[in-house]
Tab-separated table of C-alpha atoms in Angstrom:
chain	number	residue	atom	x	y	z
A	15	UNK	CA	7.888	21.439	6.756
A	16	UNK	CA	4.610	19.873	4.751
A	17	UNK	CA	6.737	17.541	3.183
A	18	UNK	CA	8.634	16.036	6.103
A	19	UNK	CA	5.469	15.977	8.067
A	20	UNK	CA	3.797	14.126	5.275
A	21	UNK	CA	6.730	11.872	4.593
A	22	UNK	CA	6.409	10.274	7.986
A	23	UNK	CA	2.680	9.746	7.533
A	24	UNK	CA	3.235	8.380	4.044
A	25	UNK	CA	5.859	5.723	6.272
A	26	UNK	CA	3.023	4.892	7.870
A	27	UNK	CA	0.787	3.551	5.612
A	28	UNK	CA	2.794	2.846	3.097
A	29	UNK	CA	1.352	-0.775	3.270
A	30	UNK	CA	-1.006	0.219	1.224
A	31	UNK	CA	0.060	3.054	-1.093
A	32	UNK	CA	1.327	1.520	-4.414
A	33	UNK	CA	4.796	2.836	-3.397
A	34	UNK	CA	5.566	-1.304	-2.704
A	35	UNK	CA	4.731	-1.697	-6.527
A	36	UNK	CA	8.631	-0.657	-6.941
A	37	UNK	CA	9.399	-4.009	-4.662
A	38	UNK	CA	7.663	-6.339	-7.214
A	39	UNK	CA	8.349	-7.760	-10.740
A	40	UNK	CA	6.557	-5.231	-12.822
A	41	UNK	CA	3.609	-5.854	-14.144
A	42	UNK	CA	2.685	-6.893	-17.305
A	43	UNK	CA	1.857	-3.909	-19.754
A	44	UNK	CA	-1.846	-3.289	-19.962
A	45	UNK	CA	-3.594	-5.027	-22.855
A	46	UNK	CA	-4.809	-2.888	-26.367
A	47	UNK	CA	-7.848	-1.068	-25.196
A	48	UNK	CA	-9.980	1.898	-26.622
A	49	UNK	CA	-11.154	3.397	-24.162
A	50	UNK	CA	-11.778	7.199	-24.820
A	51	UNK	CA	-12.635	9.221	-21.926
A	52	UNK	CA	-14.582	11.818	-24.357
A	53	UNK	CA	-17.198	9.154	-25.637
A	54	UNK	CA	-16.935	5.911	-23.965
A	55	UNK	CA	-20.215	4.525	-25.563
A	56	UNK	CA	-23.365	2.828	-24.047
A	57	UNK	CA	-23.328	1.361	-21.227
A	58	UNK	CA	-22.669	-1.831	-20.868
A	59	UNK	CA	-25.608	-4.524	-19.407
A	60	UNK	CA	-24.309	-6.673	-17.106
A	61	UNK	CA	-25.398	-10.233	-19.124
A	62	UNK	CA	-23.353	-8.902	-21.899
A	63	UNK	CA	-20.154	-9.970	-20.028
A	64	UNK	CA	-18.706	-12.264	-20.811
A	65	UNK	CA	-18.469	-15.071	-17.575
A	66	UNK	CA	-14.748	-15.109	-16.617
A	67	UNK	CA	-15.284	-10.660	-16.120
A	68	UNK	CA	-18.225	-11.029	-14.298
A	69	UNK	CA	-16.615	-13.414	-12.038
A	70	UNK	CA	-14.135	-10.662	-11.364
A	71	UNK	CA	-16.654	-8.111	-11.399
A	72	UNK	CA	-19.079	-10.094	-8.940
A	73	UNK	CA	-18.449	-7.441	-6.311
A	74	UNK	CA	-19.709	-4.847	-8.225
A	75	UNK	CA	-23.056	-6.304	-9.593
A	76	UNK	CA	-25.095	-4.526	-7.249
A	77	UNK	CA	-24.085	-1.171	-8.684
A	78	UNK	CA	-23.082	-1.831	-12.294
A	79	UNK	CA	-25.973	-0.246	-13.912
A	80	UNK	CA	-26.115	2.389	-11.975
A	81	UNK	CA	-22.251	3.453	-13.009
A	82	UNK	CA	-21.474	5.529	-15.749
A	83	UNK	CA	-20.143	3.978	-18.713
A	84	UNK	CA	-16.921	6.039	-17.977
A	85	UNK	CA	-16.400	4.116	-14.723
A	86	UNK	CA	-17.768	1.088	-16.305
A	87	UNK	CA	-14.892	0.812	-19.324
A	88	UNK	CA	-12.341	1.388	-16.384
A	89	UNK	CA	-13.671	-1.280	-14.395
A	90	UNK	CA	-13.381	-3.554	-17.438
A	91	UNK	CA	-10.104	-2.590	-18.800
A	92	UNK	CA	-9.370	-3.265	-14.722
A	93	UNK	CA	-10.788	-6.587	-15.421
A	94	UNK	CA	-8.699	-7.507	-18.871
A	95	UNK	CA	-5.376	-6.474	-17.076
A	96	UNK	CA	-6.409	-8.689	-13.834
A	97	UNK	CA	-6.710	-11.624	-16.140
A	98	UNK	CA	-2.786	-11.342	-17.327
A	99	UNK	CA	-1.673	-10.825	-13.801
A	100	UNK	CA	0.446	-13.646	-11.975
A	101	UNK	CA	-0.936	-15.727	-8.947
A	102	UNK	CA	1.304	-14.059	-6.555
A	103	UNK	CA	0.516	-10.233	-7.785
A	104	UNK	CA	-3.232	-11.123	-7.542
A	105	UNK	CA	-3.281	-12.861	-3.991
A	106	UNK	CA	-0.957	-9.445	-2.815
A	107	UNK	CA	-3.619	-7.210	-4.759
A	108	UNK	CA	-6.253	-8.911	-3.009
A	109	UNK	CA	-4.713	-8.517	0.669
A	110	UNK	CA	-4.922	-4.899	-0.167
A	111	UNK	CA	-8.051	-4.583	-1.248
A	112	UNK	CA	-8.906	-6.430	2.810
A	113	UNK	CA	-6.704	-3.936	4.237
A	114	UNK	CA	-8.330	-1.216	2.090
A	115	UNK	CA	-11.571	-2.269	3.562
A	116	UNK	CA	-10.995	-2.249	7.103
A	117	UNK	CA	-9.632	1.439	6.920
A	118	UNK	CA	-11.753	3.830	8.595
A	119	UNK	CA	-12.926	6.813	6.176
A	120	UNK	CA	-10.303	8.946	7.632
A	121	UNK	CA	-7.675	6.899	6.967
A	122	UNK	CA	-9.139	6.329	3.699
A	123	UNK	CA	-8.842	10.039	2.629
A	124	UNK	CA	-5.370	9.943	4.344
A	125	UNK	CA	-4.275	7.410	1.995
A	126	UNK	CA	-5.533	8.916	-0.778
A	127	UNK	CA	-4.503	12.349	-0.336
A	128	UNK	CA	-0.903	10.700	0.142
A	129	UNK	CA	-1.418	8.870	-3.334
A	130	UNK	CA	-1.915	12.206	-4.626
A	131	UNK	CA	1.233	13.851	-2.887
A	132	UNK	CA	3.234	10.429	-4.064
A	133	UNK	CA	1.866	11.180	-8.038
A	134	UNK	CA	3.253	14.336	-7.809
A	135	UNK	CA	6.749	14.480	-6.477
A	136	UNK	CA	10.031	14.183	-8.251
A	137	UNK	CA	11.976	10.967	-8.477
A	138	UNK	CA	14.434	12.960	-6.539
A	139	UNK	CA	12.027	13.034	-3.868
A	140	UNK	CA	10.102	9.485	-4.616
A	141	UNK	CA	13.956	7.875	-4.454
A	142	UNK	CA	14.189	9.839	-1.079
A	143	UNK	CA	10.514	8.199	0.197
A	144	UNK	CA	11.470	4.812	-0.665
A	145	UNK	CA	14.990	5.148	0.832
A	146	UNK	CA	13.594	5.891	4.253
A	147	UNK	CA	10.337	3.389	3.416
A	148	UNK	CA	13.529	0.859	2.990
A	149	UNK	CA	15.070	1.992	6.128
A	150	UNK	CA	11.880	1.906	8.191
A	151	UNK	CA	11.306	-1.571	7.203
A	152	UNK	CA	15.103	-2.651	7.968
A	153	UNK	CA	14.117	-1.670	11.679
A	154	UNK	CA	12.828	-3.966	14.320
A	155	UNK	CA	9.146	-3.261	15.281
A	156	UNK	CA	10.459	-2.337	18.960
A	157	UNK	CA	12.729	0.583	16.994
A	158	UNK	CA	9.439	1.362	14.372
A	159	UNK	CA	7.724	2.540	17.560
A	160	UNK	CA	10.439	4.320	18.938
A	161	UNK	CA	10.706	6.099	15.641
A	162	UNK	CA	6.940	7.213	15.597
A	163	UNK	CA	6.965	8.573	18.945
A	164	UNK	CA	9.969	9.966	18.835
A	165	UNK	CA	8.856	11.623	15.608
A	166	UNK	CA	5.707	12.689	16.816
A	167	UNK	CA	7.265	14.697	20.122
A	168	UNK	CA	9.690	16.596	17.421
A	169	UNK	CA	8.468	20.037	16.203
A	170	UNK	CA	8.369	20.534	12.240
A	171	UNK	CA	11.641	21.978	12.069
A	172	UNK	CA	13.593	19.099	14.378
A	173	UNK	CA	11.745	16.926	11.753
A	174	UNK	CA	13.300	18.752	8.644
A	175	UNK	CA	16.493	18.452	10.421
A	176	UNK	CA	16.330	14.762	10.627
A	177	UNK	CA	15.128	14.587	6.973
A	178	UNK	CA	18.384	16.816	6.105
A	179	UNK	CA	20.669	14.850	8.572
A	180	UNK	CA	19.472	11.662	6.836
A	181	UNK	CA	19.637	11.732	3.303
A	182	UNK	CA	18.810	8.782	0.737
A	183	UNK	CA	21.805	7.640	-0.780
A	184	UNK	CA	22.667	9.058	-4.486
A	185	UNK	CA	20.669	7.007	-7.743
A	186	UNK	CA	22.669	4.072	-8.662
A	187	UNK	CA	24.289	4.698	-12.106
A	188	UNK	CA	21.993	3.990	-14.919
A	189	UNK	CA	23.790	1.041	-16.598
A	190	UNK	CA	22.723	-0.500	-12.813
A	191	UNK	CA	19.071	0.619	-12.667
């Protein structure tokens, strides 16, 4: 009942949630780093960068010595993998970021609560999310609409019925993957 009520939602803003990651080339592995989350060090002054990070850390000048060096390591490790990242995954990354911003706070948590459902489920159940994510996108925006009020008139159990009467098709065999 949770699930099917969340798997709509998770339709919805799916523009955001890294779910779309699966639709890209993958990304490059992250570079050699040591960070340990135990003892990350000092932290780090900001005229220590090095120019090319603090150009992609500009945003975050106004806080960086108030962060922790925990959060400071991530944002530079952040930084490192940004560098190796194509064009094309950074201009996506950064349309994100402007959709990101003009969420409201609710929709905020919304999106990350469903970021933490999405970590959590099977790949039975992530194959089943991006089957319908596939399907909802397949549709015209006139039938998108349809869908989401017709889904939100249904009661949670005419929703797990739909879920049940429209399963994601079985895994491709894994010499195909």
């Amino acid at each position: 009942m949770l699930r099917t009520n969340w798997l709509f939602t998770a339709l919805l803003l799916i523009g955001f949630s890294p779910v779309l990651a699966a639709h890209e080339p993958p990304m490059p592995p992250p570079p050699p780093h040591r960070m340990d989350a135990r003892d990350p060090g000092p932290p780090v002054p900001w005229d220590r960068l090095d120019p090319g990070t603090r150009q992609i850390l500009a945003p975050l000048r106004p806080r960086w010595d108030r962060m922790s060096p925990q959060h400071q390591q991530r944002m530079l490790h952040r930084a490192e993998r940004w560098k190796t990242l194509p064009p094309e995954r950074r201009e996506r990354i950064r349309e994100r970021i402007a959709r990101w911003e003009q969420m409201t706070p609710e929709q905020r948590r919304e999106a990350r609560a469903n970021h933490r459902r999405y970590e959590h489920m099977s790949p039975q159940e992530r194959r089943a999310l991006h089957h319908a994510y596939e399907r909802f996108q397949s549709m015209s925006p006139e039938q998108r609409e349809a869908l989401r009020r017709e889904w939100k008139r249904m009661t949670p159990e005419q929703r797990r019925r739909w879920m049940q009467d429209h399963p994601p098709p079985p895994p491709p065999p894994p010499d195909q993957r």
